[in-house]
Amino acid sequence: MIQTYVENILKELKDKKPEVLMILGSGLGSLANQIEDKTVIPYEKIGFPKSSVSGHAGCLVVGRMGKHEVVCMQGRFHLYEGHNPELIKNVMCAFKTIGVKTLIVTNAAGSLNADMPAGSLMLINDHINFSGKNPLLGANDEKYGPRFVDLSAVYAPDLQDKLKNIALQKGIKLFEGVYLMVLGPNFETAAEIRAFKILGADAVGMSTVPEVMSAVYTGMKVLGVSVITNLGTGLKTSVQSHAETLEQAQKATQKLSDLLKAYMEE
Ligand code: HPA
């Protein structure tokens, strides 16, 4: 499968050579509008499954952002859609094979801290895999990565520093914290949110960890940012909804867009 993805991507890329992969979370797909000299490749042409979640488009957008050639996944594969975790490993192995060196991953997440409200941006400095799933399960091909992956510095410290400096320069408030992945597709109970806080998490969401683990496995460097779309269950009086996630993500997109644009200028 990896080889098929590689051949199909290379065929569609023509002479483009992206070194940065961006994955855009729920409601954040419009960030791809920042990309210049665009080629849009529907997932079907690569053999990727179609995205089944509203707010996720299902295509690759390839082009230039600032000083970098980028390929952007507009729409990601969530495990709660029923995808095999290995799909995500295969996708990341394919991107590494075509020359991608860095993953910039974004997501929509719930906050576990009332002081980090909806609309905030949170730099992910570590994660907790609470999904019960692992994309690296199964036989290992050493060609792509090691059997036992070191996760001691998953989110590259130098990339984190760079983003923090840019946020400071631009006057954009950037929170920082630990992202906990649940499998979903349900929102959490209030008791779960209290438990996750005790575990050391700052934000909760249903994605990112499989992509990040797979990227680190292949040797990519990773930068992650969560867009806080809501307070976790029990931290607010209203109910949780995907509509709220999309609405708040859209509102925060401009801020994230400005931040990542400036990041790509360096
Ligand atoms: N929980 C899980 N995933 C989410 C949330 C949440 O509160 N908000 C956005 N994605």
XYZ file of C-alpha atoms and ligand atoms in Angstrom:
276
model
C 0.000 0.000 0.000
C 2.777 2.457 0.912
C 4.408 2.006 -2.489
C 1.075 2.597 -4.278
C 0.549 5.840 -2.335
C 4.116 6.923 -3.152
C 3.735 6.270 -6.874
C 0.357 8.015 -7.045
C 1.540 11.056 -5.081
C 4.708 11.393 -7.190
C 2.650 11.187 -10.377
C 0.388 14.042 -9.212
C 3.175 16.192 -7.718
C 4.946 16.460 -11.071
C 8.085 18.530 -10.276
C 6.979 19.731 -6.811
C 9.022 18.534 -3.833
C 7.251 19.374 -0.563
C 9.322 19.022 2.602
C 6.622 20.080 5.068
C 3.362 18.207 5.615
C 0.511 20.134 7.233
C -2.533 18.343 8.604
C -5.554 20.568 9.120
C -8.078 19.734 11.798
C -11.870 20.062 11.952
C -12.998 23.426 10.598
C -9.392 24.503 9.895
C -9.262 23.483 6.234
C -9.331 27.096 5.026
C -5.704 27.458 6.193
C -4.868 25.838 2.862
C -5.979 29.116 1.220
C -2.605 30.513 2.323
C -0.849 28.185 -0.082
C 0.381 29.748 -3.334
C 0.905 28.100 -6.707
C -1.522 25.373 -5.658
C -2.108 21.900 -6.999
C -5.172 20.197 -5.514
C -5.201 16.392 -5.519
C -8.390 14.575 -4.420
C -7.689 11.675 -2.049
C -9.271 9.213 -4.516
C -6.419 9.844 -6.970
C -3.880 8.663 -4.398
C -5.887 5.737 -3.115
C -6.556 7.412 0.257
C -10.060 6.823 1.661
C -12.535 9.678 1.418
C -13.029 11.740 4.576
C -16.451 11.093 6.099
C -16.577 13.948 8.635
C -18.150 17.335 7.903
C -15.510 20.088 8.028
C -12.921 17.773 6.414
C -12.478 18.145 2.658
C -10.487 15.111 1.519
C -7.732 16.450 -0.701
C -4.046 17.264 -0.738
C -3.121 20.867 -1.464
C 0.464 21.212 -2.649
C 2.308 24.501 -3.143
C 4.381 27.146 -1.440
C 3.863 28.779 1.949
C 6.412 31.471 2.767
C 9.842 29.965 2.201
C 8.680 26.343 2.130
C 7.202 23.830 -0.280
C 4.278 22.269 1.554
C 1.753 19.518 1.108
C -1.373 19.964 3.118
C -3.839 17.229 4.091
C -7.178 18.982 4.014
C -9.055 16.349 5.968
C -7.587 13.582 8.090
C -8.405 9.987 8.961
C -9.885 9.602 12.423
C -9.828 6.240 14.147
C -13.443 6.824 15.241
C -14.453 6.643 11.568
C -13.430 3.008 11.782
C -10.120 3.363 9.941
C -7.405 0.869 10.739
C -4.627 2.694 12.682
C -2.133 1.167 10.228
C -3.633 3.363 7.482
C -2.196 6.386 9.268
C 1.235 4.784 9.568
C 1.162 3.917 5.855
C 0.196 7.469 4.899
C 3.042 8.930 6.955
C 5.542 6.401 5.569
C 4.470 7.436 2.057
C 4.990 11.134 2.810
C 8.412 10.429 4.329
C 9.361 8.446 1.239
C 8.483 11.343 -1.111
C 10.762 13.660 0.897
C 8.693 15.174 3.727
C 10.878 16.031 6.713
C 8.540 17.963 9.012
C 4.952 17.482 10.134
C 2.910 20.466 11.275
C -0.295 19.137 12.781
C -3.358 21.073 13.912
C -6.538 19.938 15.591
C -9.675 21.099 17.319
C -9.662 20.265 21.022
C -11.589 20.750 24.235
C -9.904 22.617 27.094
C -9.443 21.097 30.538
C -8.684 24.482 32.003
C -11.265 27.256 32.387
C -8.428 29.797 31.978
C -7.819 28.531 28.429
C -11.179 29.388 26.801
C -12.660 28.592 23.375
C -10.742 30.448 20.689
C -7.337 29.886 22.342
C -4.344 28.384 20.558
C -2.309 25.762 22.458
C 1.148 24.639 21.443
C 1.291 20.876 22.093
C 4.419 20.104 24.133
C 3.600 16.440 24.803
C 0.729 14.006 24.526
C -1.021 11.145 26.284
C -2.246 8.308 24.073
C -5.524 7.418 25.793
C -7.080 6.020 22.610
C -6.246 2.381 23.285
C -4.996 2.177 19.669
C -1.522 2.214 18.199
C -0.647 2.820 14.529
C 2.686 1.005 14.965
C 1.170 -2.376 15.864
C 2.056 -5.345 13.701
C 5.110 -6.525 11.794
C 7.739 -3.804 11.418
C 9.581 -2.889 8.234
C 12.921 -1.423 9.392
C 13.111 0.422 6.065
C 10.623 2.951 7.456
C 11.437 3.095 11.156
C 12.518 1.209 14.272
C 10.499 -1.432 16.114
C 10.727 0.396 19.446
C 10.226 4.104 18.904
C 11.646 6.680 21.311
C 8.975 9.219 22.310
C 11.071 11.263 24.757
C 10.979 14.418 22.578
C 8.008 13.906 20.282
C 7.352 17.600 19.651
C 10.683 19.021 18.451
C 11.946 21.515 21.065
C 13.545 23.787 18.442
C 10.303 23.996 16.433
C 8.360 24.757 19.633
C 10.813 27.562 20.469
C 10.512 28.978 16.975
C 6.698 29.084 17.175
C 6.757 30.610 20.667
C 9.116 33.368 19.476
C 6.944 34.133 16.478
C 3.813 34.247 18.644
C 5.589 36.713 20.947
C 6.706 38.893 18.033
C 3.205 38.884 16.529
C 1.471 39.493 19.850
C -0.520 36.250 19.530
C -1.296 34.553 22.834
C -0.060 30.954 22.651
C -0.897 28.578 25.492
C 1.201 25.468 25.910
C 0.289 22.024 27.205
C -0.366 18.312 26.960
C -2.886 16.926 24.461
C -4.760 13.785 25.450
C -6.264 11.665 22.694
C -9.500 9.795 23.234
C -10.863 7.449 20.576
C -14.256 9.197 20.363
C -16.619 9.698 18.611
C -18.510 10.781 21.735
C -17.628 13.850 23.748
C -16.435 13.046 27.270
C -18.388 12.780 30.488
C -17.681 15.345 33.195
C -16.023 12.610 35.285
C -13.702 11.732 32.403
C -12.697 15.368 32.004
C -11.869 15.579 35.734
C -9.867 12.347 35.450
C -7.900 13.589 32.413
C -6.985 16.741 34.298
C -5.583 14.644 37.139
C -3.628 12.615 34.559
C -1.834 15.783 33.498
C -3.641 16.741 30.308
C -4.536 20.291 29.287
C -6.620 19.579 26.190
C -8.564 16.624 24.837
C -9.316 15.577 21.281
C -9.927 12.640 18.949
C -6.967 12.833 16.566
C -3.307 13.785 16.111
C -1.601 11.154 18.264
C -1.578 8.424 15.555
C -0.187 10.838 12.951
C 2.417 12.180 15.349
C 3.561 8.741 16.518
C 3.823 7.578 12.906
C 5.726 10.709 11.887
C 8.236 10.304 14.717
C 8.569 6.632 13.768
C 9.632 7.630 10.246
C 12.095 10.222 11.576
C 10.093 13.380 10.839
C 10.199 16.389 13.149
C 6.817 17.408 14.556
C 5.127 20.672 15.541
C 1.554 20.539 16.895
C -1.027 23.214 17.670
C -4.508 22.737 19.115
C -7.300 25.173 18.486
C -9.462 25.189 21.586
C -13.046 25.061 20.409
C -14.812 24.464 23.738
C -14.352 23.922 27.429
C -14.407 20.251 28.424
C -17.650 18.727 29.676
C -18.485 19.914 33.175
C -16.402 23.102 32.840
C -19.321 24.921 31.205
C -23.102 24.805 31.448
C -23.970 24.221 27.754
C -23.910 20.834 25.994
C -21.102 19.758 23.607
C -21.646 19.828 19.843
C -19.711 19.394 16.617
C -21.404 22.571 15.335
C -19.730 24.517 18.166
C -16.398 22.891 17.314
C -16.668 24.024 13.689
C -17.889 27.522 14.587
C -15.113 28.183 17.111
C -12.474 26.620 14.854
C -13.512 28.972 12.081
C -13.240 31.953 14.426
C -9.733 30.999 15.563
C -8.541 30.105 12.055
C -7.395 33.641 11.266
C -5.149 33.702 14.353
C -3.683 30.284 13.585
C -3.313 31.229 9.960
C -1.358 34.413 10.840
C 0.845 32.425 13.217
C 1.660 29.620 10.793
C 2.156 32.030 7.898
C 4.763 33.931 9.919
C 6.324 30.604 10.955
C 6.704 29.584 7.325
C 8.371 32.906 6.453
C 11.479 31.755 8.341
N -13.536 16.486 23.351
C -12.983 15.699 22.420
N -12.657 16.141 21.207
C -12.906 17.432 20.922
C -13.478 18.298 21.852
C -13.823 17.797 23.137
O -14.334 18.505 24.025
N -13.575 19.523 21.245
C -13.072 19.375 19.984
N -12.658 18.116 19.787
